[in-house]
Amino acid sequence: MCGIMGFSGDISGDSSVNIVLNGLKNLEYRGYDSSGIAYCDNIEKKIKCVKKSGKLINLSAELRCVKPPKSNIAIGHIRWATHGKPTEENAHPHMDCSGNIAIVHNGIIENYTVLRERLIKEGHKIVTPTDSEVIAHLIEYHINEGRSFREAVRLSALELFGSFAFLALNASEKSIAAVKYGPQLVLARKDNNIYFASDVSPLIEYSEDVIYLKNSEIAYFCDGKLEITTFKGKKIKEAPTKIDWNASKSAKSGFSHFMQKEIFEQPARLLDAFSSRVMFGGSNNVADKNKKITKLDNIDVFSDIKISIENMKLTKNDIKNASKIVFTACGSSYYAALAIKYMIETICNIPVITEYGSELRYENFPISKGDIFVGISQSGETADTNSALEIAKAKHAGILSITNVPGSQITAMSDKGIIYTHAGPEIGVASTKAFTAQLLCGLLLAFYIRERTGFVPHLKDINVENIFSDMVELPKKVEQILSMDEIFKEIAKKYYKSSNFLYMGRGILYPIALEGALKLKEISYIHAEGYPAGEMKHGPIALVDENMPVLFLLSDNMLAPKTISNMEEIKARGGKIIAVSDYEPDIGELSDLIKIPKISEVLSPILYTVPLQLLAYHIAELKGTDIDQPRNLAKSVTVE
């Protein structure tokens, strides 16, 4: 995944270069191997390009040395390398031979080798091994054939195979074209100015109204006029969408890192995820019809609970006629899917299948007409997840999505509904608040399905009122864990020099063990693995010695004695134990015990996730790693 930013307009006292550079700062979580900006010099009337390898701070320093003159039009790029090493030469923007066209690109051009060979035969000098550079030369080729810039961009878009979003800057007419086929591309207008970006985070300080380009659309801006067409040249008018994020939500607000801020935002974001979707009919003797939860104070236990999720089109017949429900996702979202599988099977007595998007797209997975496929993606742009859903959709399965980003690619194919997580902008590469919001949205989906399939007789022990009472208390209980931050700092001091970690959980907490291990290795670079605790003696125990910390997720249920037995086995072999538990088990000298509040089992994955986030954060902080921008990682994987 890469980040692209563009600006064109009338400005006073500023430069398009500064506007684009500031935009790239908001997009740096999308890639940080190299960066660059191309701008039209108002004095020399030509494109100038400044590129640097490494993080954006290197480009900022170079621009201070270059001191670009005032410019009214510029494009920029922050790169996560796919084709070609992360060098200054391979950094974007890329230029054509004439120096009149510059492009920045997010995605992958699958037929670039064929295009490259053709263009070289036509006399074009292509200087990098990247797939992106061919775009600039392809546009130049069509211009040399007598086409206008606008038409050259359109014809080039038709020749490209793959998944791509790019901006093309034309120096001679001072225009920008924005092309989308796959990755998100958003634009905002203010007065006579236009802003383009890979997501809304750089745009929110300029306008609350944005236009999400759809697949196979091109936006062309010149002389203050905007025109949007399809790849076939048909003019269209896209309606703006109002965004509810603000600039303060994407700032650190006094925290040391975005990840730390986003961990501490979770109580508010969890409330946002369910407050407008849970409806209550009454409480005790008080008739309070259709009351929504809007605050945490003075809420009683309500009855006649209803789930109302906006953008949902999934019907009782859809569920009845589906031969299976399949969740597909990647990374943390896949671990959320594993926990949601448990929720739906527990609450609805309906079997659920979970598949990695990266595997499902290449398996001979049986898909029947009417199957329900649920894709989970924070960004909505995850290439493997979306490709898997496209395959399912082509076989007439119904598509539902859980995502954080309106207008993203996953939403366009979701004919059975979209559940927005309402997590707000998540800048840290390692997912935190988006993950817990996905879990809560999955639980709401479970109850939504239960409402439409009717009461499940053998599940009389599921106390719905208790679960929803706990849901109301969930943000407060997360706050209680966050208030224990100093405890996690002290435990981190004991273990941050470890080279390996094991995480153990059972039942619905097994996926959280996987997620906890992932968080640790993502940001601290410590090797960590998650396992079902019951599998410990089937291999992982061979790794245990006096240098191996093992973290157990221990819940007060029928499996607790078995898990404590596993802990005894680890201790007998010299292993070091950390236990996160919702009760105080009699484990004596066995472990460092972290006591957390008790909550309904189907909500426990959310509560148990937060301690693991805090522990990973403080270990990484002590190791001095780049927490918000871990090496080799990008926020969303938009290419295979």
XYZ file of C-alpha atoms in Angstrom:
640
model
C 0.000 0.000 0.000
C 1.157 3.498 -0.832
C -0.273 6.945 -0.175
C -0.914 9.582 -2.832
C -1.824 13.244 -2.462
C -2.512 15.992 -4.989
C -3.540 19.629 -5.029
C -4.468 22.207 -7.631
C -5.937 25.656 -7.135
C -5.555 29.328 -6.334
C -3.575 29.913 -3.172
C -2.035 32.914 -1.508
C 0.820 32.883 0.965
C 1.406 29.152 0.545
C 2.592 26.642 -2.005
C 1.026 23.489 -3.362
C 4.218 21.747 -2.251
C 3.495 22.530 1.407
C -0.112 21.396 1.069
C 0.913 18.095 -0.501
C 3.725 17.563 2.012
C 1.306 18.110 4.912
C -1.081 15.659 3.284
C 1.652 13.042 3.019
C 2.314 13.404 6.747
C -1.246 12.194 7.341
C -0.686 9.307 4.937
C 2.726 8.162 6.155
C 1.202 5.160 7.931
C 0.504 3.782 4.426
C 4.195 3.416 3.569
C 7.557 4.846 4.517
C 10.177 3.322 2.229
C 10.524 6.530 0.192
C 8.596 9.657 -0.768
C 8.510 12.394 -3.367
C 6.696 15.425 -4.734
C 6.349 16.760 -8.278
C 5.201 20.340 -8.809
C 4.803 22.863 -11.603
C 7.269 25.701 -11.126
C 5.288 28.910 -11.718
C 8.446 30.700 -12.854
C 10.092 28.127 -15.096
C 6.742 26.659 -16.255
C 7.908 23.041 -15.968
C 7.673 20.068 -13.638
C 10.263 19.696 -10.935
C 10.559 16.537 -8.890
C 12.101 16.007 -5.442
C 12.447 12.429 -4.132
C 14.152 10.810 -1.158
C 14.484 7.271 0.105
C 13.573 6.504 3.705
C 10.951 8.233 5.790
C 9.086 11.423 4.999
C 11.322 13.468 7.283
C 14.077 12.998 4.684
C 11.908 14.564 1.984
C 10.946 17.428 4.306
C 14.623 18.169 4.944
C 15.415 18.073 1.221
C 12.573 20.464 0.416
C 13.866 22.902 3.017
C 17.197 22.868 1.177
C 15.632 23.158 -2.274
C 13.161 25.849 -1.143
C 10.587 25.296 -3.910
C 9.102 28.510 -5.317
C 5.394 29.168 -5.239
C 3.445 26.557 -7.143
C -0.270 26.100 -7.740
C -0.273 22.417 -8.604
C 1.545 19.403 -7.171
C 1.280 15.664 -6.562
C 3.045 13.554 -3.930
C 3.609 9.999 -2.883
C 4.623 7.940 0.125
C 5.812 4.468 -0.859
C 5.581 0.933 0.435
C 7.830 -0.881 -2.027
C 6.456 -3.701 -4.178
C 8.239 -3.583 -7.562
C 11.797 -2.344 -7.169
C 13.896 -1.688 -4.071
C 13.052 1.274 -1.799
C 15.601 3.598 -3.410
C 15.485 7.238 -4.429
C 15.408 6.243 -8.097
C 12.390 3.985 -7.596
C 10.544 6.542 -5.476
C 7.528 8.281 -6.984
C 6.653 10.540 -8.760
C 7.723 9.045 -12.078
C 8.150 11.157 -15.205
C 7.686 10.583 -18.909
C 10.508 11.196 -21.412
C 9.409 14.754 -22.188
C 9.252 15.872 -18.565
C 5.705 17.095 -19.171
C 3.895 14.256 -17.354
C 4.394 13.077 -13.763
C 2.457 10.307 -12.010
C 2.023 8.867 -8.515
C 0.502 5.423 -8.147
C -0.953 3.114 -5.507
C -1.570 -0.502 -6.451
C -0.062 -2.924 -8.924
C 0.054 -3.034 -12.728
C -0.047 -6.726 -13.587
C 0.726 -6.311 -17.300
C 3.561 -3.828 -16.836
C 6.192 -6.098 -18.410
C 4.217 -6.296 -21.661
C 3.611 -2.542 -21.651
C 7.247 -1.851 -20.777
C 8.563 -3.912 -23.707
C 6.140 -2.224 -26.093
C 7.037 1.271 -24.927
C 10.762 0.601 -25.117
C 10.320 -0.556 -28.725
C 8.504 2.746 -29.362
C 11.630 4.593 -28.170
C 10.649 5.404 -24.573
C 13.472 5.476 -22.047
C 12.238 3.699 -18.917
C 14.748 4.129 -16.118
C 13.367 2.089 -13.187
C 12.225 -1.532 -12.691
C 8.944 -0.370 -11.112
C 5.561 -1.221 -12.551
C 4.386 2.351 -11.954
C 6.697 4.167 -14.367
C 5.015 2.656 -17.423
C 1.889 4.715 -16.641
C 3.669 8.014 -17.348
C 5.146 6.710 -20.603
C 1.843 5.175 -21.686
C 0.126 8.556 -21.295
C 2.983 10.183 -23.218
C 2.610 7.572 -25.964
C -1.049 8.453 -26.516
C -0.270 12.183 -26.454
C 2.379 11.596 -29.126
C -0.354 9.887 -31.159
C -2.232 13.195 -31.200
C -4.545 12.656 -28.230
C -5.368 15.276 -25.624
C -4.059 14.727 -22.101
C -7.540 13.861 -20.903
C -8.031 11.300 -23.668
C -4.517 9.922 -23.229
C -5.220 9.232 -19.557
C -8.503 7.519 -20.401
C -6.961 5.298 -23.093
C -4.071 4.436 -20.772
C -6.474 3.412 -18.014
C -8.170 0.998 -20.415
C -4.834 -0.676 -21.170
C -3.832 -1.274 -17.564
C -4.532 -4.607 -15.861
C -4.407 -4.961 -12.100
C -5.519 -2.803 -9.202
C -4.543 0.843 -9.325
C -5.234 4.397 -8.291
C -3.031 7.130 -9.718
C -2.721 10.866 -10.217
C -1.249 12.274 -13.398
C 0.068 15.841 -13.565
C 0.292 17.667 -16.907
C 2.647 20.662 -16.929
C 1.602 22.206 -20.242
C -2.034 22.725 -19.254
C -1.552 22.623 -15.458
C -4.128 19.917 -14.947
C -4.502 16.801 -12.805
C -6.245 13.554 -13.669
C -7.199 11.062 -10.952
C -7.870 7.451 -11.975
C -9.387 4.698 -9.789
C -9.636 0.981 -10.356
C -9.314 -0.780 -7.009
C -7.575 1.207 -4.224
C -9.467 4.094 -2.682
C -9.152 7.586 -4.138
C -10.980 10.523 -2.581
C -11.302 14.167 -3.594
C -12.515 17.318 -1.870
C -13.273 20.774 -3.244
C -13.055 24.092 -1.472
C -13.656 27.275 -3.461
C -11.515 26.901 -6.602
C -9.171 24.416 -5.004
C -9.184 20.640 -5.305
C -7.493 18.037 -3.122
C -6.924 14.361 -3.965
C -5.825 11.675 -1.496
C -5.743 7.937 -0.826
C -8.097 8.412 2.119
C -9.912 11.199 3.921
C -7.313 11.862 6.629
C -5.450 14.612 4.676
C -8.723 16.169 3.472
C -10.664 16.692 6.687
C -8.997 20.035 7.464
C -10.219 21.429 4.139
C -13.752 20.107 3.762
C -16.391 17.914 5.418
C -17.718 16.917 1.990
C -15.740 14.470 -0.122
C -16.307 12.466 -3.274
C -15.257 8.823 -3.275
C -14.354 7.887 -6.830
C -15.809 4.572 -7.902
C -14.025 1.886 -9.885
C -13.418 2.761 -13.546
C -13.821 6.502 -12.928
C -11.542 9.383 -13.844
C -11.658 12.868 -12.314
C -10.122 15.630 -14.421
C -9.417 19.099 -12.991
C -8.240 22.114 -15.007
C -8.801 25.875 -14.684
C -11.046 25.422 -11.661
C -13.375 22.971 -13.426
C -13.941 19.382 -12.340
C -15.236 16.680 -14.657
C -15.765 13.014 -13.769
C -16.141 10.350 -16.436
C -16.081 6.582 -16.719
C -13.224 4.786 -18.464
C -15.533 4.690 -21.498
C -15.791 8.482 -21.493
C -19.337 8.854 -20.171
C -19.753 11.965 -18.000
C -21.168 11.339 -14.531
C -21.979 13.388 -11.472
C -20.925 11.973 -8.129
C -22.696 13.205 -5.003
C -20.464 14.330 -2.114
C -20.411 12.361 1.145
C -20.198 14.137 4.498
C -17.450 12.801 6.748
C -17.744 12.852 10.532
C -14.044 12.670 11.353
C -12.224 15.834 12.342
C -8.589 16.909 12.321
C -8.168 16.460 16.070
C -9.070 12.779 15.810
C -6.069 12.139 13.576
C -3.583 14.011 15.804
C -1.617 12.468 18.690
C -3.283 14.777 21.239
C -0.439 14.573 23.762
C 0.215 10.837 23.489
C 3.686 9.580 22.605
C 2.444 7.521 19.662
C -0.688 7.180 17.583
C -0.943 3.556 18.690
C -0.982 4.601 22.343
C -3.668 7.213 21.634
C -5.756 4.696 19.720
C -5.532 2.140 22.544
C -6.857 4.752 24.971
C -9.628 5.816 22.556
C -11.253 2.395 22.752
C -13.899 3.119 25.407
C -15.343 5.937 23.290
C -15.048 4.021 20.023
C -16.751 0.945 21.472
C -19.614 3.133 22.652
C -19.840 4.601 19.133
C -19.987 1.095 17.661
C -23.130 0.024 19.551
C -24.851 3.117 20.962
C -27.112 3.870 17.995
C -27.683 0.218 17.090
C -29.088 -1.248 20.301
C -32.740 -0.397 20.923
C -34.608 -1.115 24.168
C -38.332 -1.492 24.657
C -38.637 -0.858 28.400
C -37.060 -1.189 31.833
C -38.850 -2.518 34.918
C -41.900 -0.270 35.316
C -40.586 2.427 33.004
C -41.850 2.424 29.435
C -39.000 3.771 27.366
C -39.710 2.753 23.814
C -36.945 2.763 21.200
C -34.418 4.243 23.574
C -30.874 4.392 22.213
C -27.795 4.292 24.399
C -26.222 7.722 24.211
C -24.190 7.814 27.417
C -22.910 5.452 30.047
C -24.499 6.989 33.136
C -27.801 5.921 34.695
C -28.560 3.006 32.358
C -30.625 0.175 33.797
C -31.029 -3.347 32.468
C -33.577 -3.107 29.656
C -35.872 -5.661 28.088
C -37.245 -6.164 24.591
C -33.845 -5.559 23.013
C -33.663 -4.946 19.279
C -30.675 -4.570 16.975
C -30.904 -1.899 14.296
C -27.909 -1.709 11.978
C -27.885 0.896 9.238
C -27.038 -0.262 5.704
C -28.167 -3.834 6.446
C -30.105 -5.703 3.765
C -29.636 -9.226 5.081
C -33.083 -10.814 5.434
C -34.524 -13.825 7.207
C -34.836 -15.589 3.839
C -31.200 -14.821 2.989
C -30.124 -16.560 6.194
C -32.581 -19.434 5.750
C -31.541 -20.104 2.144
C -27.783 -19.897 2.716
C -26.046 -23.261 2.764
C -23.199 -21.680 4.738
C -21.883 -18.476 6.255
C -18.244 -17.786 5.447
C -16.025 -15.116 6.995
C -12.916 -14.095 5.087
C -10.212 -11.659 6.163
C -6.454 -11.229 6.655
C -4.208 -10.376 9.601
C -5.911 -9.024 12.717
C -9.242 -8.976 10.894
C -8.955 -12.744 10.418
C -8.464 -13.209 14.151
C -11.562 -11.070 14.700
C -13.406 -13.405 12.320
C -12.346 -16.430 14.399
C -13.815 -14.858 17.539
C -16.990 -13.776 15.710
C -17.418 -17.357 14.457
C -17.597 -18.434 18.103
C -20.119 -15.664 18.884
C -22.474 -16.592 16.035
C -22.278 -20.325 16.728
C -22.953 -19.716 20.434
C -25.788 -17.215 20.021
C -27.442 -18.490 16.817
C -26.540 -22.200 16.666
C -25.467 -21.660 13.057
C -22.129 -23.101 11.871
C -19.646 -20.584 10.485
C -16.557 -21.093 8.312
C -13.532 -18.802 8.488
C -10.999 -18.534 5.656
C -7.931 -16.415 5.032
C -8.654 -14.206 2.028
C -5.183 -14.939 0.678
C -5.955 -18.688 0.644
C -9.635 -18.689 -0.274
C -9.013 -16.860 -3.549
C -6.824 -19.750 -4.756
C -8.644 -22.722 -3.193
C -11.274 -24.850 -4.860
C -13.606 -23.624 -2.165
C -17.208 -24.740 -2.765
C -19.465 -21.717 -3.177
C -23.193 -22.075 -3.740
C -25.702 -19.504 -4.889
C -27.128 -17.746 -1.845
C -24.204 -18.427 0.479
C -23.394 -15.499 2.752
C -19.819 -14.237 2.660
C -18.690 -11.695 5.249
C -15.500 -9.768 4.567
C -13.716 -7.970 7.406
C -11.225 -5.227 6.528
C -10.274 -2.120 8.508
C -9.435 -0.185 5.348
C -11.872 -1.900 3.017
C -9.001 -2.118 0.523
C -7.305 -5.398 1.519
C -6.482 -6.973 -1.836
C -6.743 -10.649 -0.867
C -9.989 -10.216 1.076
C -11.621 -8.228 -1.706
C -10.487 -10.699 -4.373
C -11.976 -13.566 -2.384
C -15.265 -11.674 -2.112
C -15.248 -10.935 -5.838
C -14.960 -14.668 -6.530
C -17.873 -15.370 -4.177
C -19.963 -12.602 -5.717
C -19.348 -13.951 -9.225
C -20.862 -17.235 -8.012
C -23.945 -15.371 -6.727
C -23.130 -15.452 -3.032
C -24.430 -12.570 -0.925
C -21.719 -10.196 0.326
C -21.684 -8.466 3.710
C -18.772 -6.415 5.071
C -17.435 -5.085 8.372
C -15.179 -2.104 7.700
C -14.050 1.232 9.063
C -13.920 3.225 5.822
C -16.982 4.507 3.924
C -16.567 4.470 0.164
C -13.858 1.803 0.269
C -13.681 -0.960 -2.308
C -15.268 -3.579 -0.069
C -18.411 -1.476 0.360
C -19.059 -1.354 -3.379
C -19.544 -5.131 -3.579
C -21.501 -5.529 -0.315
C -25.025 -6.165 -1.577
C -26.275 -7.641 1.729
C -25.090 -4.841 3.959
C -22.197 -2.907 5.455
C -21.441 -2.694 9.167
C -19.255 0.322 9.783
C -17.105 0.014 12.895
C -17.173 3.781 13.622
C -13.613 3.481 14.952
C -12.486 6.752 13.380
C -9.087 7.216 11.708
C -6.553 4.624 12.843
C -3.052 5.878 12.026
C -0.895 3.341 13.877
C -0.066 0.456 11.554
C -0.806 -2.174 14.220
C -4.573 -2.361 14.586
C -6.010 -1.648 18.045
C -9.323 0.200 18.258
C -10.354 -1.047 14.805
C -9.880 -4.654 15.970
C -11.980 -4.332 19.130
C -14.658 -2.445 17.193
C -14.734 -5.296 14.650
C -15.317 -7.758 17.481
C -18.209 -5.731 18.853
C -19.759 -5.292 15.399
C -19.485 -9.060 14.923
C -21.403 -9.600 18.168
C -24.111 -7.192 16.985
C -24.285 -9.165 13.739
C -24.753 -12.372 15.759
C -27.744 -10.880 17.572
C -29.073 -9.418 14.310
C -29.045 -12.940 12.824
C -30.577 -14.415 16.010
C -33.477 -11.935 15.827
C -34.240 -13.005 12.272
C -33.915 -16.739 12.806
C -35.918 -16.878 16.008
C -35.222 -18.151 19.507
C -32.898 -21.160 19.668
C -34.510 -23.648 22.119
C -31.361 -25.394 23.357
C -29.666 -22.063 24.112
C -31.888 -21.135 27.069
C -28.766 -20.494 29.119
C -27.909 -17.477 26.938
C -29.053 -14.548 29.058
C -29.499 -11.835 26.475
C -30.274 -9.113 29.008
C -27.082 -9.857 30.927
C -25.024 -9.672 27.740
C -26.476 -6.313 26.798
C -26.136 -5.035 30.333
C -22.456 -5.997 30.119
C -22.218 -4.325 26.714
C -23.364 -1.068 28.280
C -20.695 -1.513 30.955
C -18.011 -2.539 28.467
C -16.496 0.942 27.891
C -16.213 1.460 31.666
C -14.498 -1.889 32.098
C -12.031 -1.079 29.316
C -11.314 2.195 31.125
C -10.569 0.179 34.279
C -7.942 -1.819 32.381
C -6.447 1.339 30.876
C -6.134 2.780 34.375
C -3.804 -0.152 35.156
C -1.246 1.111 32.624
C 1.577 1.313 35.183
C 1.182 -2.402 35.941
C 1.780 -3.240 32.284
C 4.836 -0.975 32.217
C 6.348 -2.893 35.143
C 5.658 -6.284 33.582
C 7.133 -5.050 30.296
C 10.369 -4.190 32.120
C 10.717 -7.835 33.170
C 10.224 -9.299 29.706
C 11.254 -6.813 27.017
C 14.658 -8.465 26.520
C 13.084 -11.826 25.707
C 13.625 -13.218 22.212
C 10.491 -15.379 22.072
C 6.989 -15.455 23.536
C 4.130 -17.945 23.596
C 0.479 -16.889 24.001
C -2.101 -19.464 25.128
C -5.897 -19.258 25.118
C -8.887 -21.577 24.921
C -12.296 -21.325 23.294
C -13.236 -17.800 22.318
C -9.941 -16.527 23.791
C -7.759 -18.579 21.448
C -8.111 -15.970 18.643
C -7.100 -13.307 21.177
C -3.929 -15.264 21.934
C -3.189 -15.130 18.195
C -3.881 -11.392 18.098
C -1.749 -10.730 21.191
C 1.202 -12.570 19.654
C 0.757 -10.663 16.394
C 0.755 -7.298 18.181
C 3.987 -8.152 19.980
C 5.867 -9.262 16.881
C 4.530 -6.414 14.739
C 5.805 -3.595 16.909
C 8.587 -5.079 19.066
C 10.070 -7.552 16.534
C 10.048 -10.263 19.204
C 9.141 -13.678 17.816
C 5.768 -14.650 19.291
C 3.232 -17.374 18.555
C -0.328 -17.968 19.700
C -1.713 -21.459 20.396
C -4.783 -23.115 21.857
C -3.703 -23.994 25.384
C -4.943 -27.556 24.843
C -2.370 -27.953 22.052
C 0.591 -27.071 24.260
C 1.740 -30.650 24.711
C 1.430 -31.288 20.963
C 4.587 -29.348 20.157
C 4.996 -25.869 21.664
C 6.113 -27.206 25.051
C 9.372 -28.262 23.386
C 10.290 -24.566 23.180
C 9.892 -23.942 26.889
C 12.950 -23.190 29.005
C 13.958 -20.568 31.561
C 14.118 -17.933 28.821
C 10.617 -18.503 27.443
C 7.774 -16.282 28.717
C 4.332 -17.848 28.244
C 1.236 -15.670 28.530
C -2.032 -17.406 29.437
C -5.534 -16.009 28.992
C -7.411 -17.542 31.902
C -11.181 -17.260 32.281
C -13.320 -18.513 35.149
C -15.085 -21.352 33.351
C -14.987 -25.141 33.115
C -11.700 -25.038 31.207
C -9.880 -23.073 33.935
C -8.554 -26.162 35.798
C -7.149 -27.582 32.561
C -5.464 -24.265 31.737
C -3.969 -24.054 35.232
C -2.627 -27.577 34.703
C -0.918 -26.302 31.534
C 0.607 -23.504 33.572
C 1.958 -25.994 36.100
C 3.631 -27.906 33.269
C 5.288 -24.728 31.991
C 6.505 -23.829 35.486
C 7.927 -27.316 35.991
C 10.114 -26.757 32.940
C 11.424 -23.413 34.083
C 9.210 -21.224 31.887
C 8.111 -17.757 32.966
C 4.348 -17.205 33.135
C 2.110 -14.168 32.754
C -1.595 -14.725 33.382
C -4.421 -12.406 32.371
C -7.510 -13.494 34.263
C -11.007 -12.283 35.128
C -10.821 -13.909 38.575
C -8.147 -14.620 41.175
C -7.186 -18.262 40.729
C -5.119 -20.069 43.337
C -1.934 -20.122 41.286
C 0.439 -18.979 44.037
C 3.948 -18.442 42.737
C 3.118 -19.618 39.247
C 2.806 -16.307 37.428
C 2.647 -12.575 37.167
C -1.135 -12.220 37.480
C -3.039 -9.398 35.789
C -6.597 -9.270 37.140
C -9.186 -7.735 34.801
C -12.950 -7.173 35.248
C -15.351 -10.029 34.622
C -17.753 -9.853 31.681
C -20.045 -12.103 29.618
C -18.094 -14.713 27.654
C -19.093 -13.395 24.218
C -17.720 -9.950 25.185
C -14.549 -11.310 26.789
C -12.431 -11.163 23.594
C -12.700 -7.371 23.651
C -11.745 -7.058 27.287
C -8.846 -9.536 27.071
C -7.424 -7.802 23.982
C -6.660 -4.516 25.745
C -4.054 -5.881 28.233
C -2.205 -7.534 25.346
C -2.147 -4.264 23.426
C -0.737 -2.380 26.416
C 1.888 -5.036 27.099
C 3.048 -5.076 23.471
C 3.134 -1.275 23.387
C 5.303 -0.935 26.504
C 7.677 -3.721 25.460
C 8.160 -2.024 22.087
C 8.642 1.338 23.785
C 11.389 -0.104 25.999
C 13.060 -1.686 22.966
C 12.978 1.655 21.143
C 11.304 0.370 17.975
C 9.237 2.512 15.624
C 5.844 1.737 17.115
C 3.588 3.603 14.684
C 5.532 2.570 11.587
C 6.995 -0.916 12.120
C 9.581 -1.994 9.591
C 8.351 -3.652 6.398
C 4.664 -3.171 7.303
C 1.950 -0.967 5.857
C -1.481 -0.177 7.256
C -3.360 -1.963 4.514
C -2.119 -4.520 2.018
C -3.646 -3.328 -1.244
C -1.448 -5.523 -3.450
C -0.941 -9.280 -3.349
